[in-house]
Coordinates of C-alpha atoms (C1' of nucleotides) in Angstrom, one line a residue:
Chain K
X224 CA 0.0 0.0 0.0
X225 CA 3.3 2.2 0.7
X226 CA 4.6 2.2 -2.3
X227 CA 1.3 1.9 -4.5
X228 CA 0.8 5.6 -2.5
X229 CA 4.1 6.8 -3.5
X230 CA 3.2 6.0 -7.2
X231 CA -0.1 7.7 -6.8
X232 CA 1.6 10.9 -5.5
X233 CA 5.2 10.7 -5.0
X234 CA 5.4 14.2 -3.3
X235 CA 3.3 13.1 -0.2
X236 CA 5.7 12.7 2.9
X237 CA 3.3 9.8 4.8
X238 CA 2.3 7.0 3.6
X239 CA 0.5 5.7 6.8
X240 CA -2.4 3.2 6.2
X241 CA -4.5 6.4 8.2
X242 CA -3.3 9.0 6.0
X243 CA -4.1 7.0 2.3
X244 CA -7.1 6.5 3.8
X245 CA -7.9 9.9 4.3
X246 CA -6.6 11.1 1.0
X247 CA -8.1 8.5 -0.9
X248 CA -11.6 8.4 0.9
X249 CA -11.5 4.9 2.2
X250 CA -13.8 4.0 4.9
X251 CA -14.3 0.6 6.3
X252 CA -18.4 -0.2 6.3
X253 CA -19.9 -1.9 9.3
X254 CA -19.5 -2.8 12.5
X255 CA -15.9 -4.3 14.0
X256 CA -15.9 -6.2 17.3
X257 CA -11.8 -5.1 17.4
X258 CA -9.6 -2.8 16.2
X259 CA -7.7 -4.8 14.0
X260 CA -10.8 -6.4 11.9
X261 CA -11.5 -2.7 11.3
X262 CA -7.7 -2.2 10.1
X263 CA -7.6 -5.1 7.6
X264 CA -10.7 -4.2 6.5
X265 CA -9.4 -0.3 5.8
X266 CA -6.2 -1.5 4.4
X267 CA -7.7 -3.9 1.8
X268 CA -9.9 -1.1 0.7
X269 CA -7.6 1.2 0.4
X270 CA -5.1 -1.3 -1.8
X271 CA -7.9 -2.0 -4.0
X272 CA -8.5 1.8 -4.4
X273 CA -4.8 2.6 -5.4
X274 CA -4.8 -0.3 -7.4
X275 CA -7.7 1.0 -9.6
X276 CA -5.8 4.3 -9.7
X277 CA -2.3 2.8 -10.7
X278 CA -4.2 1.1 -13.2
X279 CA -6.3 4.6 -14.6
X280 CA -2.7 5.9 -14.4
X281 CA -0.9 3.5 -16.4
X282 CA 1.5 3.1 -13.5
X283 CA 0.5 -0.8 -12.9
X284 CA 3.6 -2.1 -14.2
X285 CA 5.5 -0.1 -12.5
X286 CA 4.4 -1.3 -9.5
X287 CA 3.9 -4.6 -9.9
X288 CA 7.3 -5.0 -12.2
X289 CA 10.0 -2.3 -10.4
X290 CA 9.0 -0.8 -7.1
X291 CA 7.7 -4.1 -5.8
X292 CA 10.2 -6.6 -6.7
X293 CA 12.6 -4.2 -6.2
X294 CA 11.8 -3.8 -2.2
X295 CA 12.7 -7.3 -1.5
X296 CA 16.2 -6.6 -3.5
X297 CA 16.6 -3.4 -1.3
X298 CA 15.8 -5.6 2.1
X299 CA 18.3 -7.7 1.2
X300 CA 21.2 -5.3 0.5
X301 CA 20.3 -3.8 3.8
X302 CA 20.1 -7.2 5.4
X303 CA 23.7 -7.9 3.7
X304 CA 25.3 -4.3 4.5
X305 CA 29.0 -3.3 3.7
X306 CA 31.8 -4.5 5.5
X307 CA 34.0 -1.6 6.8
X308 CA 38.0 -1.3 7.6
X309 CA 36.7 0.5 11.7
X310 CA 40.8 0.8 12.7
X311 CA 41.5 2.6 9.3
X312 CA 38.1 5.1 9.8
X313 CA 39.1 5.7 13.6
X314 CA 43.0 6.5 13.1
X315 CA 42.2 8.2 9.9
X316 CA 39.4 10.6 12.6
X317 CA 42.8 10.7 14.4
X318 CA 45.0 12.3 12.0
X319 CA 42.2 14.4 10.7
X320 CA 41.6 15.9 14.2
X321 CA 45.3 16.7 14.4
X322 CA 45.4 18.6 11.6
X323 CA 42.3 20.4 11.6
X324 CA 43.7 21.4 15.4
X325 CA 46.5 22.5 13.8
X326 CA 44.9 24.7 10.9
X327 CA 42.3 26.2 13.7
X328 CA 45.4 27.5 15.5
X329 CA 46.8 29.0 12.5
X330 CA 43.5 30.9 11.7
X331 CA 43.3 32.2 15.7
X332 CA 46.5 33.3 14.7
X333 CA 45.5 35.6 12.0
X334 CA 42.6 36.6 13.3
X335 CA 43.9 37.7 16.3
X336 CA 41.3 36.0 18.5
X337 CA 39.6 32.6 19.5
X338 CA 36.3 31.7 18.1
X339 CA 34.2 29.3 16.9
X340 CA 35.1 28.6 13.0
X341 CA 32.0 26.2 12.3
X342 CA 29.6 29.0 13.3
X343 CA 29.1 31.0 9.7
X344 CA 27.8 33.6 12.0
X345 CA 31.2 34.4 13.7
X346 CA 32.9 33.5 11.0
X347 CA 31.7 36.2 8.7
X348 CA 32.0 39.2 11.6
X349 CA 35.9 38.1 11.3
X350 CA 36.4 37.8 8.0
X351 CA 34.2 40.5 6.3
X352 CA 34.2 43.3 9.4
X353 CA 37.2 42.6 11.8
X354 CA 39.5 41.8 9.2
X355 CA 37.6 43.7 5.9
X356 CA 37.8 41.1 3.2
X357 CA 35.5 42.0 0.6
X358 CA 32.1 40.1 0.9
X359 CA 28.9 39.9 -1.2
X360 CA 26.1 39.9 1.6
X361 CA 24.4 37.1 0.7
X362 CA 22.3 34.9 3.5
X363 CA 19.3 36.3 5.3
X364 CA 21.1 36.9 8.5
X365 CA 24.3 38.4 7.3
X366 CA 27.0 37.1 5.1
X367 CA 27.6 34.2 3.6
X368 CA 30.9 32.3 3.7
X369 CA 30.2 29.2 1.6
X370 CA 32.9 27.8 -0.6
X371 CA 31.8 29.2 -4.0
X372 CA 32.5 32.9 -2.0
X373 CA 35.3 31.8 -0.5
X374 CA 36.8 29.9 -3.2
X375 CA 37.5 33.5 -4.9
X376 CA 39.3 34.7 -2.4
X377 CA 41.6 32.1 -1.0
X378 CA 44.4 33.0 -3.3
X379 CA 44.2 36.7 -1.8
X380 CA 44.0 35.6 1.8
X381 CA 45.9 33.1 3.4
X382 CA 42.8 33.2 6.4
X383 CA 40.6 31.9 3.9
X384 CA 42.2 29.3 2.6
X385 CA 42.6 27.8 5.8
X386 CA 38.9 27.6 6.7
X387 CA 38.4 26.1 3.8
X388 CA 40.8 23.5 4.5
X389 CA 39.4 23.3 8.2
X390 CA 36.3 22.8 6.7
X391 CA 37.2 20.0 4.6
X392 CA 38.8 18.3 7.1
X393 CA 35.8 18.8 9.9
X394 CA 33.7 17.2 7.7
X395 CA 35.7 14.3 6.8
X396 CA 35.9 13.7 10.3
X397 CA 32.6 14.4 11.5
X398 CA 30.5 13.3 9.0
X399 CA 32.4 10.4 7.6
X400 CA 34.9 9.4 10.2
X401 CA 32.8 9.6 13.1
X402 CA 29.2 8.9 11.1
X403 CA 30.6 6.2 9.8
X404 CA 31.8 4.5 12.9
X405 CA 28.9 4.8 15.1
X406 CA 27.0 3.0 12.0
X407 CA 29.2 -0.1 12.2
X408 CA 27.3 -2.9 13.3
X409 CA 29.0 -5.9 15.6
X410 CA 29.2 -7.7 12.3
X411 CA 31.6 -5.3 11.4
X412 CA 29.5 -4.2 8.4
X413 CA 27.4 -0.9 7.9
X414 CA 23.4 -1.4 7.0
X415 CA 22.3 1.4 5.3
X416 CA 18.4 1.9 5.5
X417 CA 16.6 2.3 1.6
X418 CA 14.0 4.7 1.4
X419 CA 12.1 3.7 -1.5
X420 CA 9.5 6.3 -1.0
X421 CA 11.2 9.7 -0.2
X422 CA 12.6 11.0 -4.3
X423 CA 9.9 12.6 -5.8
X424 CA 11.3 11.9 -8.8
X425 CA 11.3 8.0 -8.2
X426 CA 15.7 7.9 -7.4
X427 CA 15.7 5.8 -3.8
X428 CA 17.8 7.9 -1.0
X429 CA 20.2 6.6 2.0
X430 CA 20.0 7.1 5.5
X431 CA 21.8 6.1 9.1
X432 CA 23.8 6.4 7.7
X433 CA 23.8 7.8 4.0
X434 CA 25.9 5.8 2.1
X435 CA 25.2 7.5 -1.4
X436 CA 27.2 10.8 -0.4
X437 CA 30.7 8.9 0.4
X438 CA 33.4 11.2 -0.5
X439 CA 34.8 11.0 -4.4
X440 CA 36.3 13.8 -5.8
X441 CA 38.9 15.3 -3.8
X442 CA 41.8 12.8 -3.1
X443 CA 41.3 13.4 0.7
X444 CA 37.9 12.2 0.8
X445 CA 38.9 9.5 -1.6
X446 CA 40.8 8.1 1.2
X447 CA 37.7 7.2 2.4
X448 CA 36.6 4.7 0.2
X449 CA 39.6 2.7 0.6
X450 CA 38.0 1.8 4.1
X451 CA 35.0 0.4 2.3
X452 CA 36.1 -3.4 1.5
X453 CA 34.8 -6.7 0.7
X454 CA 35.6 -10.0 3.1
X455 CA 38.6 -12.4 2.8
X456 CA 38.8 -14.3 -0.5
X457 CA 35.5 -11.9 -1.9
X458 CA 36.2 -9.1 -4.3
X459 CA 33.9 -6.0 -5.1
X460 CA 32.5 -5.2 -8.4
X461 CA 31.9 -2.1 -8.8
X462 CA 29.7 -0.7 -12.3
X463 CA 28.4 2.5 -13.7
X464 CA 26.6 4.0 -16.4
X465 CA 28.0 6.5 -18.2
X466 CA 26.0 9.4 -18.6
X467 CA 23.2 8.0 -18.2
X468 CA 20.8 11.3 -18.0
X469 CA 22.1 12.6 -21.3
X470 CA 21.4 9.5 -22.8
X471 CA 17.8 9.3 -21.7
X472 CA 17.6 13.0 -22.4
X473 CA 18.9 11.9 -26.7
X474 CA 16.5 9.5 -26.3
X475 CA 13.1 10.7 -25.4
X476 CA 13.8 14.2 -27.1
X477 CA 14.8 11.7 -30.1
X478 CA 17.5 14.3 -30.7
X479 CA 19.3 13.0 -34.1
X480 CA 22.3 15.0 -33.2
X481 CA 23.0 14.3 -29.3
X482 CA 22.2 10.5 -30.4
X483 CA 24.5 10.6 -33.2
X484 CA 27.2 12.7 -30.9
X485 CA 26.7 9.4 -28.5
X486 CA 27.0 7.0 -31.4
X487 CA 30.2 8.5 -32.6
X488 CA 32.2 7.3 -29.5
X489 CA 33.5 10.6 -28.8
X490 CA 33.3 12.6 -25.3
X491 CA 29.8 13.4 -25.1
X492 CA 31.1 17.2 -23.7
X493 CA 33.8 17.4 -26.6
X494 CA 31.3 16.3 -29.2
X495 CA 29.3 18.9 -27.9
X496 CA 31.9 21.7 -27.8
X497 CA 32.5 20.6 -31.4
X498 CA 29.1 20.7 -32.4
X499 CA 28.4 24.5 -30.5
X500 CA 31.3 25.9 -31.3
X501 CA 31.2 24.6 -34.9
X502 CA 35.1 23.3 -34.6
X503 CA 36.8 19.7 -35.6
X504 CA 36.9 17.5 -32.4
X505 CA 40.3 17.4 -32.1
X506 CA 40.5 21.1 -31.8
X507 CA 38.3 21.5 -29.0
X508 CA 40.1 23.0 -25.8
X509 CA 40.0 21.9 -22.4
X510 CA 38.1 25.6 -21.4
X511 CA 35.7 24.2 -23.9
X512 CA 35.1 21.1 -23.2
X513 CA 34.5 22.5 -19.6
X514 CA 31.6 24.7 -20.8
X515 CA 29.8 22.6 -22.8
X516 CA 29.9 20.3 -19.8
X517 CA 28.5 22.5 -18.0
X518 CA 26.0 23.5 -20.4
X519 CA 25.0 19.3 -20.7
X520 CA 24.6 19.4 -17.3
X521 CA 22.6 22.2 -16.7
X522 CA 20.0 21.5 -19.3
X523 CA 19.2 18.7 -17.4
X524 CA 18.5 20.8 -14.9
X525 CA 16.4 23.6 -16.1
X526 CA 19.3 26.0 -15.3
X527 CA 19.3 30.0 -16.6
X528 CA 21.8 31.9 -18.0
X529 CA 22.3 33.7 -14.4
X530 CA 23.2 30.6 -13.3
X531 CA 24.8 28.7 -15.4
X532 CA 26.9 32.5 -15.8
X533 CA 27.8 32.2 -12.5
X534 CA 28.3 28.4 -12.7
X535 CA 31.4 29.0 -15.5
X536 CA 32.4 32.3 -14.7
X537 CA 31.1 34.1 -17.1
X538 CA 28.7 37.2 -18.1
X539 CA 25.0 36.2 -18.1
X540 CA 25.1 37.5 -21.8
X541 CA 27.7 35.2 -22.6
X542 CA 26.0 32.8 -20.9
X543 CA 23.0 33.0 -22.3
X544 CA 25.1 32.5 -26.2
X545 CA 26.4 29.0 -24.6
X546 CA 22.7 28.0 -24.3
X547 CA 21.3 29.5 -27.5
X548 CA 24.2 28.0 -29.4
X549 CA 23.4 24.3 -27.1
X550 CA 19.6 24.6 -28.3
X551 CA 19.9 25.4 -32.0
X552 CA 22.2 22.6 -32.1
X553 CA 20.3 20.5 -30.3
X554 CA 17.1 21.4 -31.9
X555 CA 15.3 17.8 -30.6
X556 CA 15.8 18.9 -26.8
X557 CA 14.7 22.4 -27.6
X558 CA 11.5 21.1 -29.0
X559 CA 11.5 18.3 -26.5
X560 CA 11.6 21.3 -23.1
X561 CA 8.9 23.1 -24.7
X562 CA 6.2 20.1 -25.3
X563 CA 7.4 18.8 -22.1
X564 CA 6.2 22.2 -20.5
X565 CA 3.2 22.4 -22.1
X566 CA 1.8 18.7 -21.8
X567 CA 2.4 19.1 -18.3
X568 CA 0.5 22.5 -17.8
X569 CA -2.3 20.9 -19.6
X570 CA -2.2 17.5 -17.8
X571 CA -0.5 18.4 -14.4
X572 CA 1.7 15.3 -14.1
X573 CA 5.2 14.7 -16.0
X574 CA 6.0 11.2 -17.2
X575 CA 9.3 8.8 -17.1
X576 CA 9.5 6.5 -20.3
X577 CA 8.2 3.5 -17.8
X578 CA 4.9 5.6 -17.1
X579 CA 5.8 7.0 -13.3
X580 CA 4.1 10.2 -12.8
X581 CA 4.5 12.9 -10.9
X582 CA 2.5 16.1 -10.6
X583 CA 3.2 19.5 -10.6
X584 CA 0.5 21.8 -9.2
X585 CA 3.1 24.1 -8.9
X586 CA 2.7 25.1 -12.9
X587 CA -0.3 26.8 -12.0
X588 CA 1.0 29.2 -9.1
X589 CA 0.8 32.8 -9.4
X590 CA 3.9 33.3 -8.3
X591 CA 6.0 33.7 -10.9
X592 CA 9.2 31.7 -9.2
X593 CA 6.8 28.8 -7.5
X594 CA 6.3 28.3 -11.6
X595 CA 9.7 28.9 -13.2
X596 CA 10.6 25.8 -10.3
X597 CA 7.7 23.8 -11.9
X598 CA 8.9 24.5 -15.1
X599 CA 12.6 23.4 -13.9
X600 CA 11.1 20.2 -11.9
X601 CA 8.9 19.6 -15.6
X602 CA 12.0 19.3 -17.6
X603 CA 14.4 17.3 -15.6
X604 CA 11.4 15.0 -13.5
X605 CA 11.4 12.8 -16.7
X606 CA 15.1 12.4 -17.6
X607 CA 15.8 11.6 -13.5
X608 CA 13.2 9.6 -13.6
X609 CA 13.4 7.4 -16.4
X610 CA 17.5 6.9 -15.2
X611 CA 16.1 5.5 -11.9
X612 CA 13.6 3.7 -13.2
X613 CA 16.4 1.8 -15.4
X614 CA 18.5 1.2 -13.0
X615 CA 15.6 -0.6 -10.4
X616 CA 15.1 -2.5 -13.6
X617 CA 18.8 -3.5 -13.4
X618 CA 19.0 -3.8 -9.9
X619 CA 16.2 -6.7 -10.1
X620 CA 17.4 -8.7 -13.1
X621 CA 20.8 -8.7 -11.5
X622 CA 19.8 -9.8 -8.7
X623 CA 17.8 -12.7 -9.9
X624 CA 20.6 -13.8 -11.9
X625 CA 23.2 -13.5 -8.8
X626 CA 20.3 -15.6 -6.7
X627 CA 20.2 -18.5 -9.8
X628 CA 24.2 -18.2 -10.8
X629 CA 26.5 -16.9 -8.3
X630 CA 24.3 -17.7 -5.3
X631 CA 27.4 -16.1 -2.8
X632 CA 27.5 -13.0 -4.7
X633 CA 25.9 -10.1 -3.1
X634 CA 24.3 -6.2 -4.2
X635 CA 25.4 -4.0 -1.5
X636 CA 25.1 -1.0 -2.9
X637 CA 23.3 1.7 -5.5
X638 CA 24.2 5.4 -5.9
X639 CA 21.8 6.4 -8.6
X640 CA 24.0 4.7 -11.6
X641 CA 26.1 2.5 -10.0
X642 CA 25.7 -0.7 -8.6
X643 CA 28.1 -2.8 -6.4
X644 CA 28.6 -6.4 -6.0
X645 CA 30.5 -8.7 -3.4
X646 CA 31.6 -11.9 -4.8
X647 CA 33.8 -14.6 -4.4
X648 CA 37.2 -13.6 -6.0
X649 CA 37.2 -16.5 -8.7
X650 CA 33.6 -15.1 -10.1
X651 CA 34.6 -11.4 -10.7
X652 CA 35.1 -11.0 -14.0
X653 CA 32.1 -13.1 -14.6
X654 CA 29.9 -11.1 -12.4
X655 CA 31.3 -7.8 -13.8
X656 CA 30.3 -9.0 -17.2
X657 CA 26.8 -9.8 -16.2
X658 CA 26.6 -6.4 -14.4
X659 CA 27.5 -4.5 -17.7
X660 CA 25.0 -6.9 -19.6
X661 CA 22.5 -6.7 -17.4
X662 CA 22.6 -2.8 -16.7
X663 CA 23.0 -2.3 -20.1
X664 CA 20.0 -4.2 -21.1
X665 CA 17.9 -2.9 -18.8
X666 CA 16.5 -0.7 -21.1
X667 CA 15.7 -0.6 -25.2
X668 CA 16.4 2.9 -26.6
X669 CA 17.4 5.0 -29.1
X670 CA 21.1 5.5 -27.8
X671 CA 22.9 2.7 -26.4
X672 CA 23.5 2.5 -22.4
X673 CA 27.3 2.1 -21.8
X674 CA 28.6 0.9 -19.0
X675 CA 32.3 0.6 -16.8
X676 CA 32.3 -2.3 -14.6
X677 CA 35.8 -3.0 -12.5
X678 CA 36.6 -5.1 -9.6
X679 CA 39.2 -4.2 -6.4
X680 CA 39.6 -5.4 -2.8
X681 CA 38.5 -2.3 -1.7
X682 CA 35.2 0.4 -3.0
X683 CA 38.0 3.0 -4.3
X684 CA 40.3 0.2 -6.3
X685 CA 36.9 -1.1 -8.1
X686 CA 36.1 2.1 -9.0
X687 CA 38.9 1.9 -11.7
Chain M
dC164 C1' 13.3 20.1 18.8
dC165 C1' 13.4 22.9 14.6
dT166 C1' 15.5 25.9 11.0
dG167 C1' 19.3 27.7 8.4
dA168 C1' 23.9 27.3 6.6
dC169 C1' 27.1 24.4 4.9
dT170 C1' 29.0 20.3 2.3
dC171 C1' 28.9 15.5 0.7
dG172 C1' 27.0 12.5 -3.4
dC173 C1' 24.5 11.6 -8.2
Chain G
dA75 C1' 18.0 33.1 -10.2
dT76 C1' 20.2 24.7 -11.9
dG77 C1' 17.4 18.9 -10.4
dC78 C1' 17.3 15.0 -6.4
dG79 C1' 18.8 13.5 -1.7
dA80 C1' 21.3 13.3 3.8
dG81 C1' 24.2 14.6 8.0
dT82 C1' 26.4 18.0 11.1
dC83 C1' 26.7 22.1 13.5
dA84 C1' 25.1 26.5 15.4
dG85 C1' 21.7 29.0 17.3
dG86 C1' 17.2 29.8 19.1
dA87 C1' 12.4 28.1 20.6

DNA sequence: CCTGACTCGC
DNA sequence: ATGCGAGTCAGGA
């Protein structure tokens, strides 16, 4: 009944028996002698009233075919959980401590005074009064001092610089280090809790403790992931898509040049430079390739040329060329936003490629940024969407092979477009092939899904 | 106990 | 004024 209610209306937060009940105008006829007669009698009505609306909805099959097979795949990775190197987390919270000790000295140092560096509050009265940095006011209640404002002035002041370090480190340690640790169980492995019902957009999210936000891209937080490991004589496979959004965004805009651009082979972000900037691949520049990236990415995400301006570093005017230039050469998603936009102003829901809905009563707001959000959530709900709904369809059919085939091999793990696998050492190349094949398969369209599957001892030596 | 600010991932 | 999440800390109710 929980997740027939989520497909129903995946922006409700509560998907109590009480509360579908109420929404959906269940009632339970007659008389009960005890409360739970009255319950079972409420909770079969009420399934057989989402069923008939799944069903009006054309969201059966998703149902009956993703989410629920999909929630005894999720209770078993949880069941399974990921075993964890504890000694490597705790002295690696040791020497993080240390050093962060040693940069919060530094920065009392400068500033001439004790106080608390984690409070933004304080933090800004130093930096942009006591010691007159330049600041753009930014937050309600007084500066900001995020990392995209402080990034542009670390070179200039050596104060800044440091926090950001601190920062970095603090959050290793707290968040990771210490998160982490209070998460192992006395199996020695971490079980992650899936909520299949919390991404309005259909992704599942991570909790006590999130394991979809481990550390990646800076070679500190990397470190982490070398604590993430499979047991003695298993190995972990580790596969992702690449780009998968793009992909699914070539494919329902049926966009003959992004597909082509993907059937070429090349760099999807070079192939696009080349295309905007109307240049030979191989003299695309790194700068380039950077903005078209950036570009790809946020038309995915509904973004403006303030934004993506501010995004690259450049002029909202220039900005605003990158994305003229992206749209005329990719006339299919141009034409694709704009039906997207207007079927869903007429219809109120967006649609994945499987059929999941979800609505948008925020289209017909009078506010004029409650509906530019619509708008944003319009465009990128389906491409999202469709991604998670392909990779649930891969997370089942790999498991049901694993189950039949490599009966010790275990999913642990999914962060949006990867997937990983613990298996006996002797099966991992065969289990990384079945994870590209099955992944791969998962979905029939218009631009082929690749996938990179690689195996290690530990999470960051299968990543490849 | 809640909200805002911040930072981590895709 | 770029989509979807979660956890930690500060600060105030």
């Amino acid at each position: 009944a929980k997740l027939a209610g989520y497909l129903c209306n995946p922006s409700s937060n509560d998907y109590s028996v009480e509360r579908l009940c109420a929404e959906y105008a269940v009632e339970a006829g007659g008389e009960f002698e005890e409360e739970i007669y009255k319950n079972t009698a409420l909770l079969t009505g009420v399934c057989d009233t989402l069923e008939n609306r799944l069903g009006e909805s054309g969201q059966a099959r998703v149902l009956t075919d993703i989410e629920l097979p999909l929630s005894t795949v999720l209770a078993d990775m949880e069941k399974t959980g990921f075993l964890v190197n504890a000694e490597g987390l705790k002295s690696l919270g040791e020497e993080l401590l240390e050093r962060s000790n040693e940069i919060k000295k530094e920065i009392y140092e400068i500033a001439g005074t004790e106080f608390n560096v984690n409070s933004p509050k304080q933090l800004g009265e130093i930096l942009f009064e006591k010691l007159n940095i330049p600041s753009g006011k930014k937050t309600k209640n007084g500066y900001s001092t995020s990392a995209d404002i402080l990034d542009g002035l670390r070179y200039d002041y050596p104060i800044v610089d440091k926090v950001l370090s601190y920062r970095q480190l603090t959050k290793l340690k707290s968040t990771y280090c210490d998160g982490l640790l209070s998460a192992v169980s006395e199996d020695g492995r971490i079980h992650t809790t899936f909520n299949q019902t919390e991404a309005r957009t259909g992704r599942i999210s991570s909790l006590e403790p999130n394991l979809q936000n481990i550390p990646v891209r800076t070679d500190e937080g990397k470190k982490l992931r070398e604590f993430f490991i499979a047991r003695d004589g298993y190995t972990l496979c580790d596969a992702d898509y690449s780009q998968i959004e793009l992909r699914v965004l070539a494919s329902i805009a049926d966009d003959k040049n992004m597909i082509a651009a993907f059937n070429s082979g090349v760099d999807i972000h070079t192939a696009t430079a080349s295309e905007v900037f109307g240049i030979p691949v191989d003299m695309v520049l790194p700068i380039m390739r950077s903005r078209a990236k950036a570009v790809n990415f946020g038309i995915v995400y509904g973004i403006g040329a303030f934004s993506l301006g501010k995004d690259i570093g450049v002029s909202r005017k220039e900005a605003q060329m990158y994305i003229d230039n992206y749209l005329k050469t990719y006339n299919g998603v141009a034409r694709y936003m704009d039906n997207v936009i207007m079927h869903a102003k007429e219809n109120g829901f967006v649609t994945t490629y499987f059929g999941r809905r979800r609505y948008l009563p925020e289209l017909s707001s009078s506010n004029h940024m409650v509906r530019s959000f619509g708008e944003r959530v319009a465009r990128n709900a389906p491409i999202q969407g469709t991604a998670a709904d392909i990779i649930k369809i891969a997370m089942v059919n790999v498991y049901n092979r694993l189950k039949s085939d490599y009966p010790d091999s275990k999913l642990i793990l999914q962060i949006h477009d990867e997937l990983i696998v613990e298996c006996p050492e002797k099966d991992k190349d065969a289990v990384c092939r079945l994870l590209e094949e099955e992944m791969q398969n998962a979905a029939d369209l218009k631009v082929t899904l690749s996938v990179d599957a690689h195996s290690g001892k530990n999470w960051l030596e299968a990543k490849g």
